[in-house]
Amino acid sequence: MTTLTDLRPARSATATKHWWGVAAAMFAIAWGGNEFTPLLVMYKSHGLAPTTVDLLLFYYVLGIVPALLIGGPLSDRYGRRGLLLPAPLIAASGSLLLAFGSGSVPALAAGRVLCGVALGLAMAVGSSWLKELSQPPYGPTLPAGTGARRSAMSLTGGFAIGAGTAGVLAQWAPLPNTLAYLINAALCLASAAWMSRAPETVPPQEGPRRLSDDLKIPAAGHRRFRYIALPAALWLFTSAATSYAVMPTLMLPHVHGAPIAFSALITVITLGCGFTIQSVARRIDRPGTARAAAVGLALVTCGMLAATWASGALTLGATILTAVVLGAGYGIGLVAGLQEIERIARPDDLAGLTAVFYSVSYLGFGVPAGLSYLHQHAGFSYPAMYSWLAVAAAGCLVLVLRNYRVAPEIRR
């Protein structure tokens, strides 16, 4: 139960660091959400059909989207702590299922869904909680967008380090199907204890309301959200999945010595570039314009053109270049979208609007399975399909540029 003590502003130097616990939980949960990705090559080499493995990558979206769309709005009404505190425990359960169910597709699918539920809560509720803990009265006055950058960097850092660690362990350590997942489960439990010290930032709302009322998010209709944030969201994980889920699979016949480690390397390059560009996002962003989103979509368009070339050439240099450009597009697009949300949302629909943004973005993890199906059953080549995606990304860039100076009309 939330008490007045839980809502008391943090005053000591130690108390203002409570956002670290939330960031650690988001990091650990993101680690668990993405450690499966470099292991796609391993599962395919064990005899699972490529489309089945790509669907396992997508299954965690089945957990993410409901957790985002329900958990985010509910936390705007009932508070952040009660919704986010179970998330690391759910993530640990998912990792344990993946660790001990490697021979069973249903067990792997269930583990992926649980990891998705945890990640959905971390993204919607955690991002909002971290933003609130990064500003007065819970912390010092900092430049606008600090909470968004901390959130994006916590998630991207977890995605990158989790994938890199899992790939290295699966390639060279004992228990290749198990060890990485066990480490993540331990990290999730430790972060849950750390996060439990963070104060509540949203007092529970009084008065009778229906669940359907809580799930309504008026700010989702804002023109700047529809024409700037959502076009950027569409390409976040389409870019990431293209780089580290599709390209390593296409390169498999050309990487003989350490295919799992190579997959992990491409994942780390992609997300490492995303993390790096997020650290300088404040210099790219210009309030009152769509500069950051436009830069992100321009990079995505160039990245899809690079993927068109790389999927035909199948060389190490082309694959790495694709990872660099798409990773940068993902990184700046994520920060751009979250900063738009900070400018648009009211305090009572911040988590709900964040949930809508992430729900749209995670549809991109269906792209590898869709491309695999079209390649196997319709005969389309990967270079042709990526050229189509480049055209679509360019169309979204044009849409953003047409709404470049739409006023945010921040509502409080």
Coordinates of C-alpha atoms in Angstrom, one line a residue, residues 43-248:
Y43 CA 18.7 -22.9 -32.3
K44 CA 18.6 -23.0 -36.1
S45 CA 21.8 -25.1 -36.2
H46 CA 20.1 -27.5 -33.7
G47 CA 17.5 -28.3 -36.3
L48 CA 14.6 -25.9 -35.6
A49 CA 13.1 -24.4 -38.8
P50 CA 14.2 -20.8 -39.5
T51 CA 10.6 -19.5 -39.5
T52 CA 9.9 -21.3 -36.2
V53 CA 13.0 -19.6 -34.6
D54 CA 12.1 -16.2 -36.0
L55 CA 8.6 -16.7 -34.6
L56 CA 10.1 -17.4 -31.2
L57 CA 11.9 -14.0 -31.5
F58 CA 8.5 -12.4 -32.2
Y59 CA 6.6 -14.3 -29.4
Y60 CA 7.8 -12.0 -26.7
V61 CA 5.9 -9.2 -28.4
L62 CA 2.8 -11.2 -27.4
G63 CA 3.8 -10.4 -23.8
I64 CA 5.2 -6.9 -24.4
V65 CA 2.1 -5.3 -26.1
P66 CA -0.5 -6.3 -23.5
A67 CA 1.8 -5.4 -20.6
L68 CA 2.5 -2.0 -22.3
L69 CA -1.1 -1.1 -23.1
I70 CA -2.5 -2.3 -19.7
G71 CA 0.4 -1.7 -17.3
G72 CA 1.2 1.8 -18.5
P73 CA -2.2 3.4 -18.1
L74 CA -2.8 1.5 -14.8
S75 CA 0.4 2.8 -13.4
D76 CA -0.8 6.3 -14.2
R77 CA -3.7 5.7 -11.9
Y78 CA -2.4 3.3 -9.2
G79 CA 1.3 4.3 -9.1
R80 CA 4.5 3.0 -10.5
R81 CA 5.8 0.7 -7.7
G82 CA 3.0 -1.8 -7.7
L83 CA 3.2 -2.3 -11.4
L84 CA 7.0 -2.5 -11.8
L85 CA 8.2 -4.3 -8.7
P86 CA 7.0 -7.7 -10.1
A87 CA 8.6 -7.2 -13.5
P88 CA 12.2 -8.4 -12.6
L89 CA 10.7 -11.5 -11.0
I90 CA 8.6 -12.2 -14.1
A91 CA 11.8 -11.8 -16.2
A92 CA 13.7 -14.2 -14.0
S93 CA 10.9 -16.8 -14.4
G94 CA 11.1 -16.4 -18.2
S95 CA 14.9 -16.8 -18.2
L96 CA 14.6 -20.0 -16.1
L97 CA 12.1 -21.4 -18.6
L98 CA 14.4 -20.7 -21.5
A99 CA 17.3 -22.2 -19.6
F100 CA 15.6 -25.5 -18.8
G101 CA 13.3 -25.8 -21.8
S102 CA 15.7 -25.6 -24.6
G103 CA 14.5 -28.8 -26.1
S104 CA 10.8 -27.8 -26.2
V105 CA 9.3 -25.2 -28.5
P106 CA 6.3 -24.6 -26.2
A107 CA 8.6 -24.0 -23.2
L108 CA 10.8 -21.6 -25.2
A109 CA 7.7 -19.8 -26.4
A110 CA 6.3 -19.5 -22.8
G111 CA 9.7 -18.2 -21.6
R112 CA 9.8 -15.6 -24.4
V113 CA 6.2 -14.4 -23.5
L114 CA 7.2 -14.0 -19.9
C115 CA 10.3 -12.0 -20.8
G116 CA 8.0 -9.9 -23.0
V117 CA 5.6 -9.2 -20.2
A118 CA 8.5 -8.0 -18.0
L119 CA 9.9 -5.9 -20.7
G120 CA 6.6 -4.3 -21.5
L121 CA 6.2 -3.2 -17.9
A122 CA 9.8 -1.9 -17.8
M123 CA 9.3 0.2 -20.9
A124 CA 6.0 1.8 -20.1
V125 CA 6.1 1.9 -16.3
G126 CA 9.8 2.0 -15.8
S127 CA 10.4 4.8 -18.4
S128 CA 7.8 6.9 -16.7
W129 CA 9.1 6.2 -13.2
L130 CA 12.6 6.9 -14.2
K131 CA 11.6 10.2 -15.8
E132 CA 9.8 11.3 -12.6
L133 CA 12.7 10.3 -10.4
S134 CA 15.1 12.4 -12.6
Q135 CA 13.3 15.7 -11.8
P136 CA 12.2 17.7 -8.8
P137 CA 11.1 16.9 -6.1
Y138 CA 12.9 13.6 -6.4
G139 CA 16.1 14.8 -7.9
P140 CA 17.9 18.0 -9.0
T141 CA 16.8 20.2 -11.9
L142 CA 18.3 18.8 -15.0
P143 CA 18.1 19.6 -18.8
A144 CA 14.9 18.6 -20.5
G145 CA 14.9 15.1 -21.8
T146 CA 17.3 13.7 -19.2
G147 CA 14.7 11.1 -18.1
A148 CA 14.2 10.0 -21.7
R149 CA 17.9 9.6 -22.3
R150 CA 18.4 7.6 -19.1
S151 CA 15.5 5.3 -20.0
A152 CA 16.7 4.8 -23.6
M153 CA 20.3 4.2 -22.5
S154 CA 19.3 1.7 -19.7
L155 CA 17.3 -0.3 -22.2
T156 CA 19.8 -0.2 -25.0
G157 CA 22.7 -1.0 -22.7
G158 CA 20.8 -4.0 -21.4
F159 CA 19.9 -5.1 -24.9
A160 CA 23.5 -4.9 -26.1
I161 CA 25.4 -6.3 -23.1
G162 CA 22.8 -9.1 -22.6
A163 CA 23.1 -10.2 -26.3
G164 CA 26.9 -9.9 -26.3
T165 CA 27.3 -11.9 -23.1
A166 CA 24.9 -14.6 -24.2
G167 CA 26.6 -15.0 -27.6
V168 CA 30.1 -15.4 -26.0
L169 CA 28.9 -17.8 -23.4
A170 CA 26.9 -19.9 -25.9
Q171 CA 29.9 -20.1 -28.2
W172 CA 32.7 -20.9 -25.8
A173 CA 31.4 -21.5 -22.2
P174 CA 30.0 -24.7 -20.8
L175 CA 26.2 -25.2 -20.7
P176 CA 25.7 -23.2 -23.9
N177 CA 21.9 -23.6 -23.7
T178 CA 21.6 -22.6 -20.1
L179 CA 24.3 -20.4 -18.5
A180 CA 23.4 -17.1 -20.0
Y181 CA 19.8 -17.4 -18.9
L182 CA 20.8 -18.4 -15.3
I183 CA 23.1 -15.3 -15.1
N184 CA 20.2 -13.1 -16.2
A185 CA 17.8 -14.6 -13.6
A186 CA 20.3 -13.7 -10.9
L187 CA 20.7 -10.2 -12.1
C188 CA 16.9 -9.7 -12.2
L189 CA 16.6 -10.8 -8.6
A190 CA 19.4 -8.5 -7.5
S191 CA 17.9 -5.5 -9.4
A192 CA 14.5 -6.2 -7.9
A193 CA 15.9 -5.8 -4.4
W194 CA 17.7 -2.5 -5.4
M195 CA 14.6 -1.1 -7.1
S196 CA 12.4 -1.8 -4.1
R197 CA 14.1 1.2 -2.3
A198 CA 12.8 3.7 -4.9
P199 CA 10.0 6.0 -3.8
E200 CA 6.6 6.1 -5.3
T201 CA 6.0 9.2 -7.5
V202 CA 2.3 8.9 -8.5
P203 CA -0.3 8.9 -5.7
P204 CA -3.2 6.5 -6.4
Q205 CA -6.2 8.3 -7.8
E206 CA -9.4 8.2 -5.9
G207 CA -13.0 7.8 -7.3
P208 CA -14.8 5.1 -9.2
R209 CA -13.6 4.6 -12.8
R210 CA -13.9 1.8 -15.3
L211 CA -10.9 0.0 -16.6
S212 CA -11.8 1.1 -20.1
D213 CA -11.5 4.7 -18.9
D214 CA -8.0 4.1 -17.6
L215 CA -7.0 2.6 -20.9
K216 CA -8.1 5.7 -22.9
I217 CA -5.1 7.9 -23.8
P218 CA -6.3 11.2 -25.3
A219 CA -2.7 12.4 -26.0
A220 CA -2.3 9.5 -28.6
G221 CA -4.4 11.6 -30.9
H222 CA -2.0 14.6 -30.8
R223 CA -0.8 15.4 -34.3
R224 CA 2.8 15.6 -33.2
F225 CA 2.6 12.1 -31.8
R226 CA 0.8 10.6 -34.8
Y227 CA 3.0 12.3 -37.4
I228 CA 6.4 12.4 -35.7
A229 CA 6.7 9.9 -32.8
L230 CA 4.8 7.0 -34.5
P231 CA 6.6 7.1 -37.8
A232 CA 9.9 6.9 -35.8
A233 CA 8.5 4.1 -33.7
L234 CA 7.6 1.9 -36.7
W235 CA 11.3 1.6 -37.6
L236 CA 13.0 1.1 -34.2
F237 CA 12.9 -2.6 -34.0
T238 CA 12.5 -3.2 -37.7
S239 CA 16.0 -1.7 -37.9
A240 CA 17.3 -3.6 -35.0
A241 CA 15.8 -6.9 -36.1
T242 CA 17.1 -6.4 -39.7
S243 CA 20.6 -5.9 -38.4
Y244 CA 21.0 -8.6 -35.8
A245 CA 18.3 -11.2 -36.5
V246 CA 18.3 -11.4 -40.3
M247 CA 21.8 -10.6 -41.4
P248 CA 23.7 -13.1 -39.2

